[in-house]
Amino acid sequence: QVQLVESGGGLVKPGGSLRLSCAASGFTFSDYYMSWIRQAPGKGLEWVSYMSGGRRYTNYADSVKGRFTISRDNAKNSLYLQMNSLRAEDTAVYYCARLSSWGPAIDYWGQGTLVTVSS
Amino acid sequence: DIQMTQSPSSVSASVGDRVTITCRASQGISSWLAWYQQKPGKAPKLLIFAASSLQSGVPSRFSGSGSGTDFTLSISSLQPEDFATYYCQQASNFPFTFGPGTKVDIK
């Protein structure tokens, strides 16, 4: 069965950096676009970034462009999100997510990892 | 960016009721729309994609309709496990934006 397991969240000071990881299993990882989606405490969902299976295509929300970098290692079935220059408004649960074969809908989600940016 | 709105923001209903949630896009998105269910402390779950296609494993009491700018999610007979927050999401243009959510709670 498909599993996505995030790690790397935690408490970081404003201006700091953090790297999230997502370990995927149960499907051919390189065949799928993957994404990071976040949800601030008690708030709605925000699509942060996506990357194509072959790593050719990426995109970022304006709110993180220039600060966050998505990457993947298909040999390790892993997705990453490097987050730099973190701000208080980046505080959220970050979900690793798989895009469906149909298109940009998420058919599988990880359990999420909490990132808290606070001094 | 395409803005997504949902109405109502919350609805109180009883087991067995029919519930309808509306989602509107700020510009036409054809049928590039998905619906999700989220329960507290859990990740969202995909219910509907392509505006009206039922995701595998989702009960048939859930249905979606619409195209262009106006969409609906219907639950034909509300079950206890359906009390949750529901989000629509446009899949037409990046950033793929979500609606603000509709909370369905117990009357």
Short mmCIF file of N, CA, C and O in Angstrom, two decimals, chain A residues 6-119:
data_model
loop_
_atom_site.label_atom_id
_atom_site.label_comp_id
_atom_site.label_asym_id
_atom_site.label_seq_id
_atom_site.Cartn_x
_atom_site.Cartn_y
_atom_site.Cartn_z
N GLU A 6 6.69 11.65 6.53
CA GLU A 6 7.49 12.87 6.64
C GLU A 6 8.34 12.85 7.91
O GLU A 6 7.97 12.22 8.91
N SER A 7 9.43 13.59 7.85
CA SER A 7 10.27 13.81 9.02
C SER A 7 11.00 15.13 8.85
O SER A 7 11.01 15.70 7.75
N GLY A 8 11.56 15.62 9.95
CA GLY A 8 12.39 16.81 9.87
C GLY A 8 11.77 18.07 10.44
O GLY A 8 12.42 19.11 10.49
N GLY A 9 10.50 18.00 10.83
CA GLY A 9 9.87 19.18 11.40
C GLY A 9 10.41 19.49 12.78
O GLY A 9 11.15 18.71 13.38
N GLY A 10 10.04 20.66 13.29
CA GLY A 10 10.48 21.05 14.62
C GLY A 10 10.39 22.53 14.83
O GLY A 10 9.79 23.26 14.03
N LEU A 11 11.01 23.00 15.91
CA LEU A 11 11.01 24.41 16.27
C LEU A 11 12.28 25.06 15.73
O LEU A 11 13.39 24.55 15.93
N VAL A 12 12.11 26.18 15.05
CA VAL A 12 13.25 26.91 14.47
C VAL A 12 13.02 28.40 14.67
O VAL A 12 11.86 28.86 14.67
N LYS A 13 14.09 29.15 14.83
CA LYS A 13 13.98 30.59 15.02
C LYS A 13 13.77 31.29 13.68
O LYS A 13 14.20 30.78 12.63
N PRO A 14 13.11 32.44 13.70
CA PRO A 14 12.96 33.21 12.46
C PRO A 14 14.31 33.45 11.80
O PRO A 14 15.30 33.76 12.48
N GLY A 15 14.35 33.27 10.48
CA GLY A 15 15.58 33.39 9.73
C GLY A 15 16.34 32.09 9.61
O GLY A 15 17.31 32.01 8.84
N GLY A 16 15.92 31.09 10.34
CA GLY A 16 16.60 29.81 10.34
C GLY A 16 16.21 28.93 9.16
O GLY A 16 15.42 29.32 8.30
N SER A 17 16.79 27.73 9.14
CA SER A 17 16.56 26.78 8.05
C SER A 17 16.13 25.43 8.60
O SER A 17 16.43 25.10 9.75
N LEU A 18 15.47 24.69 7.75
CA LEU A 18 15.02 23.34 8.11
C LEU A 18 14.89 22.55 6.82
O LEU A 18 14.55 23.12 5.77
N ARG A 19 15.16 21.25 6.89
CA ARG A 19 14.97 20.39 5.72
C ARG A 19 14.00 19.28 6.08
O ARG A 19 14.25 18.50 6.99
N LEU A 20 12.90 19.25 5.33
CA LEU A 20 11.91 18.18 5.51
C LEU A 20 12.22 17.04 4.54
O LEU A 20 12.67 17.28 3.41
N SER A 21 11.94 15.83 4.98
CA SER A 21 12.11 14.65 4.15
C SER A 21 10.80 13.87 4.12
O SER A 21 10.00 13.93 5.06
N CYS A 22 10.61 13.14 3.03
CA CYS A 22 9.43 12.29 2.89
C CYS A 22 9.88 10.97 2.27
O CYS A 22 10.42 10.97 1.16
N ALA A 23 9.64 9.89 2.98
CA ALA A 23 9.98 8.56 2.47
C ALA A 23 8.73 7.92 1.88
O ALA A 23 7.71 7.81 2.58
N ALA A 24 8.82 7.55 0.63
CA ALA A 24 7.67 6.99 -0.08
C ALA A 24 7.86 5.49 -0.29
O ALA A 24 8.98 5.01 -0.50
N SER A 25 6.75 4.77 -0.28
CA SER A 25 6.78 3.33 -0.54
C SER A 25 5.44 2.88 -1.06
O SER A 25 4.43 3.58 -0.92
N GLY A 26 5.44 1.72 -1.70
CA GLY A 26 4.19 1.11 -2.17
C GLY A 26 3.79 1.51 -3.58
O GLY A 26 2.71 1.13 -4.03
N PHE A 27 4.62 2.30 -4.27
CA PHE A 27 4.34 2.67 -5.65
C PHE A 27 5.65 3.02 -6.35
O PHE A 27 6.69 3.19 -5.68
N THR A 28 5.60 3.14 -7.67
CA THR A 28 6.79 3.50 -8.44
C THR A 28 6.99 5.00 -8.33
O THR A 28 6.37 5.79 -9.07
N PHE A 29 7.83 5.40 -7.41
CA PHE A 29 7.99 6.81 -7.02
C PHE A 29 8.29 7.70 -8.23
O PHE A 29 7.70 8.79 -8.36
N SER A 30 9.15 7.27 -9.09
CA SER A 30 9.60 8.11 -10.20
C SER A 30 8.51 8.38 -11.23
O SER A 30 8.66 9.23 -12.10
N ASP A 31 7.41 7.65 -11.15
CA ASP A 31 6.31 7.83 -12.11
C ASP A 31 5.38 8.99 -11.75
O ASP A 31 4.51 9.34 -12.53
N TYR A 32 5.53 9.54 -10.55
CA TYR A 32 4.54 10.49 -10.04
C TYR A 32 5.11 11.86 -9.73
O TYR A 32 6.21 11.99 -9.18
N TYR A 33 4.32 12.90 -10.07
CA TYR A 33 4.56 14.22 -9.50
C TYR A 33 4.33 14.12 -7.99
O TYR A 33 3.43 13.44 -7.52
N MET A 34 5.14 14.87 -7.25
CA MET A 34 5.00 14.94 -5.80
C MET A 34 4.95 16.39 -5.36
O MET A 34 5.47 17.28 -6.04
N SER A 35 4.34 16.61 -4.21
CA SER A 35 4.12 17.97 -3.74
C SER A 35 4.33 18.10 -2.24
O SER A 35 4.32 17.10 -1.51
N TRP A 36 4.50 19.34 -1.82
CA TRP A 36 4.40 19.71 -0.42
C TRP A 36 3.22 20.66 -0.30
O TRP A 36 3.11 21.63 -1.07
N ILE A 37 2.37 20.39 0.65
CA ILE A 37 1.20 21.21 0.95
C ILE A 37 1.23 21.49 2.44
O ILE A 37 1.58 20.61 3.23
N ARG A 38 0.88 22.70 2.83
CA ARG A 38 0.92 23.03 4.25
C ARG A 38 -0.41 23.55 4.76
O ARG A 38 -1.26 24.01 3.99
N GLN A 39 -0.54 23.48 6.09
CA GLN A 39 -1.75 23.94 6.75
C GLN A 39 -1.36 24.59 8.07
O GLN A 39 -0.89 23.90 8.99
N ALA A 40 -1.53 25.91 8.14
CA ALA A 40 -1.26 26.62 9.38
C ALA A 40 -2.27 26.19 10.44
O ALA A 40 -3.39 25.77 10.11
N PRO A 41 -1.91 26.26 11.72
CA PRO A 41 -2.80 25.80 12.78
C PRO A 41 -4.19 26.43 12.70
O PRO A 41 -4.31 27.66 12.68
N GLY A 42 -5.19 25.60 12.60
CA GLY A 42 -6.57 26.07 12.55
C GLY A 42 -6.97 26.75 11.25
O GLY A 42 -8.05 27.35 11.18
N LYS A 43 -6.12 26.64 10.24
CA LYS A 43 -6.37 27.34 8.96
C LYS A 43 -6.58 26.36 7.81
O LYS A 43 -6.64 25.14 8.01
N GLY A 44 -6.68 26.91 6.61
CA GLY A 44 -6.90 26.10 5.43
C GLY A 44 -5.61 25.57 4.83
O GLY A 44 -4.53 25.66 5.42
N LEU A 45 -5.73 25.03 3.64
CA LEU A 45 -4.64 24.35 2.97
C LEU A 45 -3.97 25.26 1.94
O LEU A 45 -4.66 26.00 1.23
N GLU A 46 -2.65 25.18 1.84
CA GLU A 46 -1.88 25.96 0.87
C GLU A 46 -0.91 25.04 0.14
O GLU A 46 -0.10 24.37 0.77
N TRP A 47 -1.00 25.05 -1.18
CA TRP A 47 -0.09 24.25 -2.00
C TRP A 47 1.25 24.98 -2.04
O TRP A 47 1.34 26.08 -2.58
N VAL A 48 2.31 24.37 -1.55
CA VAL A 48 3.61 25.03 -1.45
C VAL A 48 4.44 24.85 -2.71
O VAL A 48 4.99 25.82 -3.26
N SER A 49 4.55 23.61 -3.19
CA SER A 49 5.45 23.31 -4.29
C SER A 49 5.13 21.95 -4.87
O SER A 49 4.52 21.12 -4.21
N TYR A 50 5.55 21.76 -6.13
CA TYR A 50 5.49 20.42 -6.70
C TYR A 50 6.71 20.16 -7.57
O TYR A 50 7.40 21.10 -8.01
N MET A 51 6.97 18.88 -7.82
CA MET A 51 8.06 18.48 -8.70
C MET A 51 7.62 17.27 -9.52
O MET A 51 6.98 16.35 -8.99
N SER A 52 7.97 17.27 -10.79
CA SER A 52 7.61 16.15 -11.65
C SER A 52 8.47 14.93 -11.32
O SER A 52 9.50 15.03 -10.65
N GLY A 53 8.03 13.77 -11.82
CA GLY A 53 8.72 12.52 -11.51
C GLY A 53 10.17 12.51 -11.97
O GLY A 53 11.04 11.99 -11.29
N GLY A 54 10.41 13.09 -13.13
CA GLY A 54 11.76 13.12 -13.67
C GLY A 54 12.55 14.35 -13.26
O GLY A 54 13.65 14.58 -13.77
N ARG A 55 11.99 15.14 -12.34
CA ARG A 55 12.61 16.35 -11.77
C ARG A 55 12.71 17.51 -12.75
O ARG A 55 13.32 18.53 -12.42
N ARG A 56 12.08 17.40 -13.91
CA ARG A 56 12.22 18.47 -14.91
C ARG A 56 11.37 19.69 -14.55
O ARG A 56 11.76 20.82 -14.78
N TYR A 57 10.18 19.44 -13.98
CA TYR A 57 9.25 20.53 -13.73
C TYR A 57 9.07 20.76 -12.24
O TYR A 57 8.83 19.83 -11.47
N THR A 58 9.17 22.02 -11.84
CA THR A 58 8.90 22.41 -10.46
C THR A 58 8.10 23.71 -10.48
O THR A 58 8.08 24.45 -11.47
N ASN A 59 7.45 23.97 -9.36
CA ASN A 59 6.77 25.24 -9.21
C ASN A 59 6.63 25.52 -7.72
O ASN A 59 6.63 24.59 -6.90
N TYR A 60 6.52 26.81 -7.39
CA TYR A 60 6.45 27.24 -6.00
C TYR A 60 5.38 28.29 -5.82
O TYR A 60 5.16 29.13 -6.70
N ALA A 61 4.73 28.27 -4.67
CA ALA A 61 3.84 29.36 -4.31
C ALA A 61 4.66 30.64 -4.16
O ALA A 61 5.82 30.60 -3.73
N ASP A 62 4.06 31.77 -4.48
CA ASP A 62 4.77 33.05 -4.36
C ASP A 62 5.28 33.28 -2.94
O ASP A 62 6.33 33.88 -2.73
N SER A 63 4.53 32.77 -1.97
CA SER A 63 4.87 33.00 -0.56
C SER A 63 6.18 32.34 -0.14
O SER A 63 6.76 32.70 0.89
N VAL A 64 6.67 31.38 -0.93
CA VAL A 64 7.90 30.66 -0.56
C VAL A 64 8.97 30.76 -1.64
O VAL A 64 10.11 30.29 -1.43
N LYS A 65 8.64 31.34 -2.78
CA LYS A 65 9.57 31.39 -3.89
C LYS A 65 10.85 32.11 -3.47
O LYS A 65 10.81 33.17 -2.85
N GLY A 66 11.98 31.50 -3.81
CA GLY A 66 13.28 32.08 -3.46
C GLY A 66 13.77 31.67 -2.08
O GLY A 66 14.94 31.90 -1.74
N ARG A 67 12.90 31.07 -1.28
CA ARG A 67 13.29 30.65 0.07
C ARG A 67 13.26 29.13 0.23
O ARG A 67 14.05 28.56 0.99
N PHE A 68 12.32 28.48 -0.45
CA PHE A 68 12.16 27.04 -0.34
C PHE A 68 12.63 26.37 -1.63
O PHE A 68 12.47 26.92 -2.72
N THR A 69 13.18 25.15 -1.50
CA THR A 69 13.60 24.38 -2.66
C THR A 69 13.11 22.94 -2.51
O THR A 69 13.43 22.28 -1.51
N ILE A 70 12.38 22.49 -3.50
CA ILE A 70 11.93 21.10 -3.52
C ILE A 70 12.93 20.27 -4.31
O ILE A 70 13.55 20.73 -5.26
N SER A 71 13.13 19.04 -3.87
CA SER A 71 14.02 18.12 -4.59
C SER A 71 13.55 16.70 -4.33
O SER A 71 12.71 16.45 -3.45
N ARG A 72 14.08 15.78 -5.09
CA ARG A 72 13.75 14.38 -4.90
C ARG A 72 14.92 13.50 -5.30
O ARG A 72 15.73 13.88 -6.14
N ASP A 73 14.98 12.32 -4.71
CA ASP A 73 15.98 11.31 -5.05
C ASP A 73 15.19 10.06 -5.39
O ASP A 73 14.70 9.35 -4.49
N ASN A 74 15.03 9.78 -6.67
CA ASN A 74 14.21 8.65 -7.08
C ASN A 74 14.84 7.32 -6.70
O ASN A 74 14.13 6.33 -6.52
N ALA A 75 16.15 7.29 -6.60
CA ALA A 75 16.82 6.05 -6.19
C ALA A 75 16.52 5.71 -4.73
O ALA A 75 16.52 4.54 -4.35
N LYS A 76 16.23 6.74 -3.94
CA LYS A 76 15.92 6.55 -2.53
C LYS A 76 14.44 6.69 -2.23
O LYS A 76 14.03 6.64 -1.06
N ASN A 77 13.63 6.87 -3.28
CA ASN A 77 12.17 7.06 -3.09
C ASN A 77 11.89 8.14 -2.05
O ASN A 77 11.05 7.96 -1.15
N SER A 78 12.56 9.26 -2.20
CA SER A 78 12.45 10.31 -1.20
C SER A 78 12.23 11.68 -1.83
O SER A 78 12.77 11.99 -2.89
N LEU A 79 11.43 12.47 -1.13
CA LEU A 79 11.13 13.85 -1.51
C LEU A 79 11.64 14.75 -0.39
O LEU A 79 11.58 14.37 0.79
N TYR A 80 12.10 15.94 -0.76
CA TYR A 80 12.67 16.85 0.23
C TYR A 80 12.12 18.26 0.04
O TYR A 80 11.66 18.63 -1.05
N LEU A 81 12.17 19.03 1.12
CA LEU A 81 11.87 20.45 1.04
C LEU A 81 12.88 21.19 1.91
O LEU A 81 12.87 21.05 3.13
N GLN A 82 13.77 21.94 1.26
CA GLN A 82 14.73 22.78 1.97
C GLN A 82 14.09 24.13 2.20
O GLN A 82 13.69 24.80 1.25
N MET A 83 13.98 24.51 3.46
CA MET A 83 13.31 25.76 3.82
C MET A 83 14.31 26.69 4.48
O MET A 83 14.87 26.37 5.54
N ASN A 84 14.56 27.82 3.81
CA ASN A 84 15.49 28.82 4.34
C ASN A 84 14.77 30.11 4.67
O ASN A 84 13.62 30.31 4.25
N SER A 85 15.43 30.97 5.41
CA SER A 85 14.88 32.28 5.78
C SER A 85 13.45 32.14 6.30
O SER A 85 12.52 32.84 5.88
N LEU A 86 13.27 31.24 7.22
CA LEU A 86 11.93 30.94 7.72
C LEU A 86 11.34 32.11 8.48
O LEU A 86 12.04 32.86 9.17
N ARG A 87 10.02 32.25 8.33
CA ARG A 87 9.26 33.33 8.96
C ARG A 87 8.18 32.73 9.85
O ARG A 87 7.78 31.57 9.69
N ALA A 88 7.64 33.54 10.73
CA ALA A 88 6.58 33.06 11.62
C ALA A 88 5.39 32.52 10.82
O ALA A 88 4.75 31.54 11.21
N GLU A 89 5.13 33.15 9.70
CA GLU A 89 3.97 32.74 8.88
C GLU A 89 4.20 31.42 8.15
O GLU A 89 3.28 30.90 7.51
N ASP A 90 5.39 30.86 8.24
CA ASP A 90 5.64 29.53 7.69
C ASP A 90 5.25 28.42 8.67
O ASP A 90 5.32 27.23 8.33
N THR A 91 4.88 28.80 9.88
CA THR A 91 4.45 27.82 10.87
C THR A 91 3.23 27.07 10.36
O THR A 91 2.21 27.68 10.03
N ALA A 92 3.35 25.76 10.29
CA ALA A 92 2.27 24.94 9.71
C ALA A 92 2.63 23.46 9.84
O ALA A 92 3.78 23.10 10.11
N VAL A 93 1.62 22.65 9.61
CA VAL A 93 1.86 21.22 9.34
C VAL A 93 2.16 21.10 7.84
O VAL A 93 1.41 21.63 7.01
N TYR A 94 3.26 20.45 7.53
CA TYR A 94 3.65 20.25 6.15
C TYR A 94 3.37 18.81 5.75
O TYR A 94 3.84 17.87 6.40
N TYR A 95 2.59 18.67 4.69
CA TYR A 95 2.23 17.36 4.18
C TYR A 95 3.01 17.04 2.90
O TYR A 95 3.06 17.87 1.97
N CYS A 96 3.56 15.86 2.85
CA CYS A 96 4.08 15.29 1.60
C CYS A 96 2.89 14.67 0.89
O CYS A 96 2.04 14.02 1.53
N ALA A 97 2.80 14.85 -0.40
CA ALA A 97 1.60 14.42 -1.10
C ALA A 97 1.91 13.94 -2.51
O ALA A 97 2.80 14.51 -3.18
N ARG A 98 1.15 12.96 -2.96
CA ARG A 98 1.31 12.43 -4.31
C ARG A 98 0.18 12.94 -5.21
O ARG A 98 -0.99 12.86 -4.83
N LEU A 99 0.55 13.46 -6.36
CA LEU A 99 -0.48 13.88 -7.31
C LEU A 99 -1.07 12.66 -8.01
O LEU A 99 -0.36 11.71 -8.35
N SER A 100 -2.36 12.72 -8.23
CA SER A 100 -3.05 11.60 -8.87
C SER A 100 -2.67 11.50 -10.34
O SER A 100 -2.15 12.43 -10.94
N SER A 101 -2.96 10.36 -10.92
CA SER A 101 -2.72 10.16 -12.35
C SER A 101 -3.62 11.05 -13.19
O SER A 101 -3.28 11.40 -14.33
N TRP A 102 -4.76 11.46 -12.65
CA TRP A 102 -5.68 12.33 -13.37
C TRP A 102 -5.08 13.71 -13.58
O TRP A 102 -5.20 14.31 -14.65
N GLY A 103 -4.44 14.24 -12.55
CA GLY A 103 -3.94 15.59 -12.64
C GLY A 103 -3.65 16.13 -11.26
O GLY A 103 -3.46 15.38 -10.31
N PRO A 104 -3.65 17.46 -11.11
CA PRO A 104 -3.23 18.08 -9.83
C PRO A 104 -4.27 17.96 -8.72
O PRO A 104 -4.75 18.96 -8.19
N ALA A 105 -4.60 16.73 -8.36
CA ALA A 105 -5.33 16.45 -7.13
C ALA A 105 -4.45 15.49 -6.34
O ALA A 105 -3.64 14.77 -6.92
N ILE A 106 -4.60 15.50 -5.04
CA ILE A 106 -3.76 14.69 -4.18
C ILE A 106 -4.49 13.41 -3.81
O ILE A 106 -5.51 13.46 -3.09
N ASP A 107 -3.96 12.26 -4.26
CA ASP A 107 -4.63 11.01 -3.93
C ASP A 107 -4.03 10.32 -2.70
O ASP A 107 -4.70 9.46 -2.09
N TYR A 108 -2.81 10.68 -2.34
CA TYR A 108 -2.23 10.16 -1.10
C TYR A 108 -1.48 11.26 -0.38
O TYR A 108 -0.76 12.05 -1.00
N TRP A 109 -1.66 11.28 0.94
CA TRP A 109 -1.04 12.27 1.81
C TRP A 109 -0.24 11.56 2.89
O TRP A 109 -0.61 10.48 3.35
N GLY A 110 0.84 12.20 3.33
CA GLY A 110 1.51 11.74 4.53
C GLY A 110 0.74 12.17 5.76
O GLY A 110 -0.31 12.81 5.66
N GLN A 111 1.28 11.85 6.91
CA GLN A 111 0.61 12.21 8.17
C GLN A 111 0.92 13.65 8.58
O GLN A 111 0.25 14.20 9.45
N GLY A 112 1.90 14.26 7.96
CA GLY A 112 2.25 15.64 8.23
C GLY A 112 3.34 15.78 9.28
O GLY A 112 3.48 14.94 10.17
N THR A 113 4.13 16.84 9.16
CA THR A 113 5.15 17.16 10.14
C THR A 113 5.02 18.65 10.48
O THR A 113 4.86 19.48 9.59
N LEU A 114 5.04 18.96 11.76
CA LEU A 114 4.81 20.32 12.23
C LEU A 114 6.11 21.12 12.23
O LEU A 114 7.11 20.70 12.80
N VAL A 115 6.06 22.27 11.58
CA VAL A 115 7.16 23.23 11.60
C VAL A 115 6.68 24.47 12.37
O VAL A 115 5.65 25.05 12.01
N THR A 116 7.40 24.81 13.39
CA THR A 116 7.07 25.99 14.19
C THR A 116 8.22 26.98 14.12
O THR A 116 9.36 26.63 14.46
N VAL A 117 7.93 28.18 13.65
CA VAL A 117 8.94 29.23 13.55
C VAL A 117 8.65 30.27 14.62
O VAL A 117 7.65 30.99 14.56
N SER A 118 9.51 30.31 15.61
CA SER A 118 9.27 31.20 16.75
C SER A 118 10.59 31.45 17.49
O SER A 118 11.46 30.58 17.54
N SER A 119 10.69 32.65 18.02
CA SER A 119 11.90 32.98 18.80
C SER A 119 11.73 32.57 20.26
O SER A 119 12.65 32.70 21.07
#
